[in-house]
CSV table of C-alpha atoms in Angstrom, one decimal:
chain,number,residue,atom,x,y,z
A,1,UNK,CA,0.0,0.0,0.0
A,2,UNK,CA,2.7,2.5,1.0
A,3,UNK,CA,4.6,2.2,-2.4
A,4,UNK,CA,1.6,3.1,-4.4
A,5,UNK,CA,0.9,6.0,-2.4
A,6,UNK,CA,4.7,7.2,-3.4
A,7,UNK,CA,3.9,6.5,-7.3
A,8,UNK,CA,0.3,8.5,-6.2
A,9,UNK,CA,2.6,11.3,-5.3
A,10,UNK,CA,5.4,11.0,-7.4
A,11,UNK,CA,2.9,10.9,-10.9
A,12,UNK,CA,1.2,14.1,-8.9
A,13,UNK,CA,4.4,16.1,-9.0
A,14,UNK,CA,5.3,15.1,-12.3
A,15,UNK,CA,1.7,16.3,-13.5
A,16,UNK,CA,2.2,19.7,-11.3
A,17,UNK,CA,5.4,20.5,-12.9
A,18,UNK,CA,4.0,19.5,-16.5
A,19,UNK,CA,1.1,21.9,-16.0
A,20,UNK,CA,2.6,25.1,-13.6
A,21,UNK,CA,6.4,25.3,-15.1
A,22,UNK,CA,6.5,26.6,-18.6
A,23,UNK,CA,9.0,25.3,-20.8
A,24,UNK,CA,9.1,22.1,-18.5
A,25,UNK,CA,10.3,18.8,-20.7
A,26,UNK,CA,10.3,15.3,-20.3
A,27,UNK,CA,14.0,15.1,-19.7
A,28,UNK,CA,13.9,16.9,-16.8
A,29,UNK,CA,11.5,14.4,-15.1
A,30,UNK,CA,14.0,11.4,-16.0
A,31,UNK,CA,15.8,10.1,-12.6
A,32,UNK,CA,19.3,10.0,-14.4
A,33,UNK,CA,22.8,11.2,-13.3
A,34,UNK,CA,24.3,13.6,-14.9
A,35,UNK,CA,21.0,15.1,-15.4
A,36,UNK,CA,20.2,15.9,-19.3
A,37,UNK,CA,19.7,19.4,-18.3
A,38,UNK,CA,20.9,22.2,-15.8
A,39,UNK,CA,18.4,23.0,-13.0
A,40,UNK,CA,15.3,25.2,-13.9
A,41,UNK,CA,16.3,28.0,-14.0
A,42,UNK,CA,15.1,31.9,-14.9
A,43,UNK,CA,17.6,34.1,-15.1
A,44,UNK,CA,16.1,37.8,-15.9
A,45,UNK,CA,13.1,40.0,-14.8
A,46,UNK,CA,11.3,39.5,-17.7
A,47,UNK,CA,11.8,36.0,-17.8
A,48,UNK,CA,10.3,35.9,-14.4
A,49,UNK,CA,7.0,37.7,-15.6
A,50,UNK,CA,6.6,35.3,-18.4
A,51,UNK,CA,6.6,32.3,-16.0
A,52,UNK,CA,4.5,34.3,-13.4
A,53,UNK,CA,2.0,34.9,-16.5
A,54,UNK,CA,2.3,31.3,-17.5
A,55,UNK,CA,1.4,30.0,-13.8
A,56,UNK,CA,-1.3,32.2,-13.3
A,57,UNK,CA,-3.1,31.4,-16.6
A,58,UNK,CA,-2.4,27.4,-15.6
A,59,UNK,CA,-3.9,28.3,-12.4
A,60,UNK,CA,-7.1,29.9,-12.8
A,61,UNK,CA,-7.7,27.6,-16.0
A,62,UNK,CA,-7.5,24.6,-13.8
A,63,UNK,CA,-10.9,23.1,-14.2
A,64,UNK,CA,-11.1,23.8,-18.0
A,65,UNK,CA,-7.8,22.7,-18.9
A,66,UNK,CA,-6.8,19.8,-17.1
A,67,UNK,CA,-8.1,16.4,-17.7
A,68,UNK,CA,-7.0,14.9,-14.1
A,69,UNK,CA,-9.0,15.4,-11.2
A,70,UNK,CA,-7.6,18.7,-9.7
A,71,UNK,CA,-9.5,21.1,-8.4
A,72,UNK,CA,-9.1,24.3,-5.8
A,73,UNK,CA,-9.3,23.9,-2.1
A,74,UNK,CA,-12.1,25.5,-1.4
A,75,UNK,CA,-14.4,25.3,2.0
A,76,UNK,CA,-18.2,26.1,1.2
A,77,UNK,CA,-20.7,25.4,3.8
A,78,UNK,CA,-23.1,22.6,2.9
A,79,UNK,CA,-26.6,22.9,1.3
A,80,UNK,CA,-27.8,20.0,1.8
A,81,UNK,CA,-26.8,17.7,-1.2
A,82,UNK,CA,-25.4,14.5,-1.1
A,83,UNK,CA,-21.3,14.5,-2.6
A,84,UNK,CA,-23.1,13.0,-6.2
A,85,UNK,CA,-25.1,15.7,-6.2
A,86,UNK,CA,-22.6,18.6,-5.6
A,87,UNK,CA,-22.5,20.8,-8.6
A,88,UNK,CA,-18.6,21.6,-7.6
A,89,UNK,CA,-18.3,18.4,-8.8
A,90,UNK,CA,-19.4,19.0,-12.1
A,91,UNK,CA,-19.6,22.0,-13.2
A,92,UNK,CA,-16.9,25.4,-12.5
A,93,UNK,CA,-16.2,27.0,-9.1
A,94,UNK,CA,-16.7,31.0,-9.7
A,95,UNK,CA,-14.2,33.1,-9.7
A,96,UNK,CA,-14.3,34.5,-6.3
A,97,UNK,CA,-14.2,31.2,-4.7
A,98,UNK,CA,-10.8,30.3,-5.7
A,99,UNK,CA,-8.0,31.0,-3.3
A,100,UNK,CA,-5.6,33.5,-3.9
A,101,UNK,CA,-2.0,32.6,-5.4
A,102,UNK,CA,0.9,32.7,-2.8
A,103,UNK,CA,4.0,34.2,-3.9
A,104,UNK,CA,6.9,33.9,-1.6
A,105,UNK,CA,10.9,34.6,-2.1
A,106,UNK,CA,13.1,33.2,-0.4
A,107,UNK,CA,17.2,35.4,-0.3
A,108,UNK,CA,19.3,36.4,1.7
A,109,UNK,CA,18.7,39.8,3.5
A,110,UNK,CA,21.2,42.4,2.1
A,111,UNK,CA,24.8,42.4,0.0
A,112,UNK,CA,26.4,45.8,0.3
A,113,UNK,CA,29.7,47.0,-1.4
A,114,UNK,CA,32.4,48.3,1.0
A,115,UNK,CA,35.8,49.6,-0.6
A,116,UNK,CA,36.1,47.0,-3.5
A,117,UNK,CA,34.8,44.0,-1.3
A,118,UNK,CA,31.2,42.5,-1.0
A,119,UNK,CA,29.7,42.1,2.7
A,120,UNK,CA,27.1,39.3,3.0
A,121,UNK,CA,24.5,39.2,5.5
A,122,UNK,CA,23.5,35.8,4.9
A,123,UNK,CA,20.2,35.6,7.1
A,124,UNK,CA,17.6,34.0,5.4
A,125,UNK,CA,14.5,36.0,4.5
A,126,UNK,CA,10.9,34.7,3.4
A,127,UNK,CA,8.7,37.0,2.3
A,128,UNK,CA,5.3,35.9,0.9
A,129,UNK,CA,2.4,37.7,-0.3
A,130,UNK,CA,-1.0,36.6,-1.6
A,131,UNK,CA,-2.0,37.8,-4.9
A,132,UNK,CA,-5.5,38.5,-4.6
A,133,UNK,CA,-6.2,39.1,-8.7
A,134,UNK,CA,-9.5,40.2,-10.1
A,135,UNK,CA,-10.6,38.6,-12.8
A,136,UNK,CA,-10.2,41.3,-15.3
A,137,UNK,CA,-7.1,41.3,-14.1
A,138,UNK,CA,-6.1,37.6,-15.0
A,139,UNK,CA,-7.4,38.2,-18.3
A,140,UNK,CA,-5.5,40.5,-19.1
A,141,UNK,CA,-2.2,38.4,-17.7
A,142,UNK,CA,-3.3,35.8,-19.7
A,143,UNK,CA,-3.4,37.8,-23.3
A,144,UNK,CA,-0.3,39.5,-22.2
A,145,UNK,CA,2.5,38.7,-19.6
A,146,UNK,CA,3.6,42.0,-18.9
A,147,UNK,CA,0.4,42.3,-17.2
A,148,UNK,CA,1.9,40.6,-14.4
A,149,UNK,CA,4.3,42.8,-13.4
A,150,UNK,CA,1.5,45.8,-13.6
A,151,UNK,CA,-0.4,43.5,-10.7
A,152,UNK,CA,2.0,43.1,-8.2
A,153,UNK,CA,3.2,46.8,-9.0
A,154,UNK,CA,-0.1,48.1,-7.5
A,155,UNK,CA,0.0,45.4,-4.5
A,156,UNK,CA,4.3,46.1,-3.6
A,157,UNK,CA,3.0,50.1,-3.3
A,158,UNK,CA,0.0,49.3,-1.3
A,159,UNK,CA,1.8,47.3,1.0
A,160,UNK,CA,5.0,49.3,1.9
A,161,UNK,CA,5.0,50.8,5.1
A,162,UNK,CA,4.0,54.9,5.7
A,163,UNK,CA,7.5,56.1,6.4
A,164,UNK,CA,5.9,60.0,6.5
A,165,UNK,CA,5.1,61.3,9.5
């Protein structure tokens, strides 16, 4: 029983990465040493938009797009219906129902430059933030990327602390 919960979960995470990381291959899910191909890597800003852009359209296109058995974790009180009868089941969870995305970074808190040498201060920071989109908003991301770095624009100034007194 335990081994074909770990295939469960191993065939989920290959599914994940398959439908969340763009530009994901079949090579890179191959247990081989050396590995085919580098770590996954993005390696500019824009870059990161485009796979931002690409997660969020996989996201909220969930239900439509994907022929496994995912769905959103969602918590609505009962109204009475058996589980067969549930249209969740069936039929598309609205829009306002589905849970925000979670971003979060995870560096190192600060490099400064002091006479020619570089000073690390190697504490680990997480930062995470919910991305609350609208849904005009996610259309928008998902006929053009840039879109994504407009939305967390208005969030990043919303959410800096009032340094004027």
């Amino acid at each position: 029983m335990r081994m074909s919960h770990v295939d469960f979960m191993e065939d989920t995470n290959v599914v994940m990465r398959h439908k969340f990381l763009k530009e994901w291959n079949d090579d890179r899910d191959a247990l081989q040493y050396p590995p085919a191909e580098g770590r996954y890597s993005v390696y500019d800003g824009k870059g990161i938009f485009e796979h931002l852009a690409f997660i969020i359209d996989s996201y909220y296109s969930l239900q439509t797009d994907s022929f496994a058995s995912f769905s959103y974790d969602t918590q609505r009180a009962p109204k009475g219906m058996y589980a067969s009868e549930d249209p969740s089941l069936t039929a598309g969870i609205e829009f306002k129902n589905i849970p925000f995305i979670q971003v979060c970074v995870d560096r190192i808190n600060s490099v400064t430059i002091n006479n020619n040498t570089y000073e690390f201060d190697i504490t680990d920071v997480h930062e995470c933030m919910k991305l609350n989109l609208t849904s005009a908003e996610v259309k928008e991301i998902q006929q053009d990327a840039d879109a994504v770095a407009r939305a967390f624009e208005k969030r990043v100034d919303r959410q800096q602390p009032d340094t004027a007194t």
